[in-house]
PDB file of C-alpha atoms in Angstrom:
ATOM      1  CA  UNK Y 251     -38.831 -11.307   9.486  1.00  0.00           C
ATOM      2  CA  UNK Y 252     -35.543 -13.067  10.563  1.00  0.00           C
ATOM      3  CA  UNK Y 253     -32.546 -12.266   8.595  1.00  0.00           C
ATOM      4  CA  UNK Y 254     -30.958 -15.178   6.703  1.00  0.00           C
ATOM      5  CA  UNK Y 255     -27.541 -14.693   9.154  1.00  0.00           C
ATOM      6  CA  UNK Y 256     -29.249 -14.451  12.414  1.00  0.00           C
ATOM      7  CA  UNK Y 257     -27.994 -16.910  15.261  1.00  0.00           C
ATOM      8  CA  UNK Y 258     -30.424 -20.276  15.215  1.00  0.00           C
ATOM      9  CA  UNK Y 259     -32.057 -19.916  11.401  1.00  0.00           C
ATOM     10  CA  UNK Y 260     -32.706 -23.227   9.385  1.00  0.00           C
ATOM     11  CA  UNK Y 261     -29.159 -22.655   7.856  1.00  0.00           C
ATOM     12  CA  UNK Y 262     -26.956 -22.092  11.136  1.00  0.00           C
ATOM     13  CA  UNK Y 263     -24.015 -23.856  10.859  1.00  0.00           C
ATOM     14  CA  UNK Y 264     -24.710 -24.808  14.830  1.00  0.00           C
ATOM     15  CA  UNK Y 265     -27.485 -26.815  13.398  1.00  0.00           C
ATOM     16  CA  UNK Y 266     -24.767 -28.985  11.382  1.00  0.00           C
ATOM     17  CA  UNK Y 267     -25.627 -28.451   8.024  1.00  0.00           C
ATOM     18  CA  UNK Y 268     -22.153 -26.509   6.365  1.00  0.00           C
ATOM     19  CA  UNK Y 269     -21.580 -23.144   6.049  1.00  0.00           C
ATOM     20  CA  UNK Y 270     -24.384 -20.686   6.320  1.00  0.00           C
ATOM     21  CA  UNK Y 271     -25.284 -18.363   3.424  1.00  0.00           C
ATOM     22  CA  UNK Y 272     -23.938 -15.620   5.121  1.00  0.00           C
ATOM     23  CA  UNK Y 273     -20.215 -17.000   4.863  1.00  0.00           C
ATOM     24  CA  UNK Y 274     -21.186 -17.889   1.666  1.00  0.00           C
ATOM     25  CA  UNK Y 275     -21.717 -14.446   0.345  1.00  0.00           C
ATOM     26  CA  UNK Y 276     -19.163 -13.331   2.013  1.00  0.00           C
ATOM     27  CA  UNK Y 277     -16.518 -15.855   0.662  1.00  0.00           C
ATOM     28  CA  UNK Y 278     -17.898 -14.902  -2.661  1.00  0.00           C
ATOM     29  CA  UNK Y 279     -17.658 -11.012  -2.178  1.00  0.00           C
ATOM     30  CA  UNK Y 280     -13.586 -11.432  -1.497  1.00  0.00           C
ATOM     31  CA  UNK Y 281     -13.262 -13.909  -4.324  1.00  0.00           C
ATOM     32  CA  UNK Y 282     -14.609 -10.455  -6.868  1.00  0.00           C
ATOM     33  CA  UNK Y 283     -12.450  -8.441  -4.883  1.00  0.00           C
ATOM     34  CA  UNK Y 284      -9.638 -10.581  -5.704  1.00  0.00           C
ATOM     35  CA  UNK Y 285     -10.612 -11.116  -9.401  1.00  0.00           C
ATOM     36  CA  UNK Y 286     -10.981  -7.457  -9.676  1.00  0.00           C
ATOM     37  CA  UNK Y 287      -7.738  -6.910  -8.023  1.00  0.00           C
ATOM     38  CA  UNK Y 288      -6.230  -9.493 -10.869  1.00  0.00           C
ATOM     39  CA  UNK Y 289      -8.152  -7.308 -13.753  1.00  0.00           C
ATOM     40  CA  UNK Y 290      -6.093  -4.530 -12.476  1.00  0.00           C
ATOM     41  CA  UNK Y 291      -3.198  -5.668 -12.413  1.00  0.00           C
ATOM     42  CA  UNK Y 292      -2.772  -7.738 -15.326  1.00  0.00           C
ATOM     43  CA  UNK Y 293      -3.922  -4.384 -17.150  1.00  0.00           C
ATOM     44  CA  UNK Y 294      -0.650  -2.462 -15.452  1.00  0.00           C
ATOM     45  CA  UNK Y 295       2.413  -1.939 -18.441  1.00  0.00           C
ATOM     46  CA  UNK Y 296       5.425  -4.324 -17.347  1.00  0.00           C
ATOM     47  CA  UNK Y 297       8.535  -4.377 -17.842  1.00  0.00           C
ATOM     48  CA  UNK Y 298      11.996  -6.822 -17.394  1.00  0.00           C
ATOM     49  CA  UNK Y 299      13.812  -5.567 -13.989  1.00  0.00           C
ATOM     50  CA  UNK Y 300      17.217  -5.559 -16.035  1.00  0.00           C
ATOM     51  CA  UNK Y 301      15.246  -2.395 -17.739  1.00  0.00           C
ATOM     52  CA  UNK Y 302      13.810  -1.050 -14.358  1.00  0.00           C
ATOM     53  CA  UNK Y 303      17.413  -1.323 -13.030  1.00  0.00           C
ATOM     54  CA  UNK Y 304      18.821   0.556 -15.730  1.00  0.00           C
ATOM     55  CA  UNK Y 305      16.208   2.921 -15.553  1.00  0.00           C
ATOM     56  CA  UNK Y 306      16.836   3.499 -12.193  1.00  0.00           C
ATOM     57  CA  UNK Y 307      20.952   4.210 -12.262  1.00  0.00           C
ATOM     58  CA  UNK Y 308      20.094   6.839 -15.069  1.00  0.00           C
ATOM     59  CA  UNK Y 309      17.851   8.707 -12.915  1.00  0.00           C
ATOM     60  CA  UNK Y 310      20.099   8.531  -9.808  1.00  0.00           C
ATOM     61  CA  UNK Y 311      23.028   9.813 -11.944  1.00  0.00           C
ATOM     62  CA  UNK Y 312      21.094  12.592 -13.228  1.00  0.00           C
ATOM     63  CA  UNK Y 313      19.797  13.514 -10.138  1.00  0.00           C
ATOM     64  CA  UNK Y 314      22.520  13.126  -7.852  1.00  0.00           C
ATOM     65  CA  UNK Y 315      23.494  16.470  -8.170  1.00  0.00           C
ATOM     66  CA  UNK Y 316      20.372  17.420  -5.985  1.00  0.00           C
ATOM     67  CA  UNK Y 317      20.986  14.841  -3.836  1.00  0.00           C
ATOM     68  CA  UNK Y 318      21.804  16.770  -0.295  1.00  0.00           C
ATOM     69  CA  UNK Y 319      22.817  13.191   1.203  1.00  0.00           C
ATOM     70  CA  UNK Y 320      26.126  12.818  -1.407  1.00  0.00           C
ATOM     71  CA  UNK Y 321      26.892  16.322  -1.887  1.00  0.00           C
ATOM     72  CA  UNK Y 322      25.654  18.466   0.991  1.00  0.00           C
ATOM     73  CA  UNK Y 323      23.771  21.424   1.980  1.00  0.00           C
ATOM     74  CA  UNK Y 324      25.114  24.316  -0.197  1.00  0.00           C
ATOM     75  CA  UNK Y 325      25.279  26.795   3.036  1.00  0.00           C
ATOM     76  CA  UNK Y 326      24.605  26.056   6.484  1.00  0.00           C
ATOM     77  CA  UNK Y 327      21.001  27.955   5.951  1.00  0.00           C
ATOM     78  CA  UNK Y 328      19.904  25.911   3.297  1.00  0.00           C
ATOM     79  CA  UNK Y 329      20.281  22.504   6.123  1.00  0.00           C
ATOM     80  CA  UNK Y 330      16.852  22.305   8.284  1.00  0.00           C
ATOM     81  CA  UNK Y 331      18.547  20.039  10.336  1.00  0.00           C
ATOM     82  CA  UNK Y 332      21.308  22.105  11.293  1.00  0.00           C
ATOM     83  CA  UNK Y 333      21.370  23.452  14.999  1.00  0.00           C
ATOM     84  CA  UNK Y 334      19.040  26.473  15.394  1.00  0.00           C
ATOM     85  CA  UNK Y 335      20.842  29.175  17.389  1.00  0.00           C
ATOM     86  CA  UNK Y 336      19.524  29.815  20.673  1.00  0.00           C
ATOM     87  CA  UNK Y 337      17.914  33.354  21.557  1.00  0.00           C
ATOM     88  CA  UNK Y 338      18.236  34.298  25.313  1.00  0.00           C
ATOM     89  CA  UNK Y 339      15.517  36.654  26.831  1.00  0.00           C
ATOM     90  CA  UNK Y 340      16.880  39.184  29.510  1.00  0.00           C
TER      91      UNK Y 340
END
C-alpha cells in the first residue's frame, strides 16, 4: 500500500502535475485553524480604546497605593530585593 504523500506517487509534484494532495490537506487544515481562530475571536466582547484607557487610569489610581514602585517598601523587611546581611562562620 503506498501512502498518497510518499516520494514518486502518481500525484508527486516532481512528476509536474501541481501540488500533491498532501499539501493540499494540509493547506486546508490551517485554513480551519484560521477560520476557527476568526469564530473565536469575533465571539470576544469589544470595546472602544477611549473606554479601555479610561478603564485603565481608574484602576492604576486605585491601586497605586500598592504599588511598591511609586511609593516604596513599607520597611526594609518587607523589600526582597534589599541586600541580605551576610552571616560569617568562625
Amino acid at each position: 500500500v503506498r501512502h498518497l504523500c510518499q516520494e514518486g506517487s502518481a500525484t508527486s509534484p516532481r512528476q509536474g502535475l501541481g501540488i500533491s494532495p498532501c499539501k493540499k490537506m494540509s493547506n486546508l487544515q490551517q485554513q480551519r485553524k484560521i477560520v476557527e481562530q476568526l469564530r473565536r475571536e469575533a465571539g470576544l466582547k469589544r470595546m472602544e480604546v477611549s473606554a479601555a484607557v479610561e478603564d485603565l487610569k481608574k484602576y492604576i489610581q486605585d491601586h497605586e497605593s500598592d504599588d511598591y514602585l511609586l511609593v516604596g517598601f513599607h520597611s526594609q523587611k518587607a523589600n526582597p530585593f534589599r541586600e541580605k546581611s551576610s552571616c560569617s562562620l568562625l
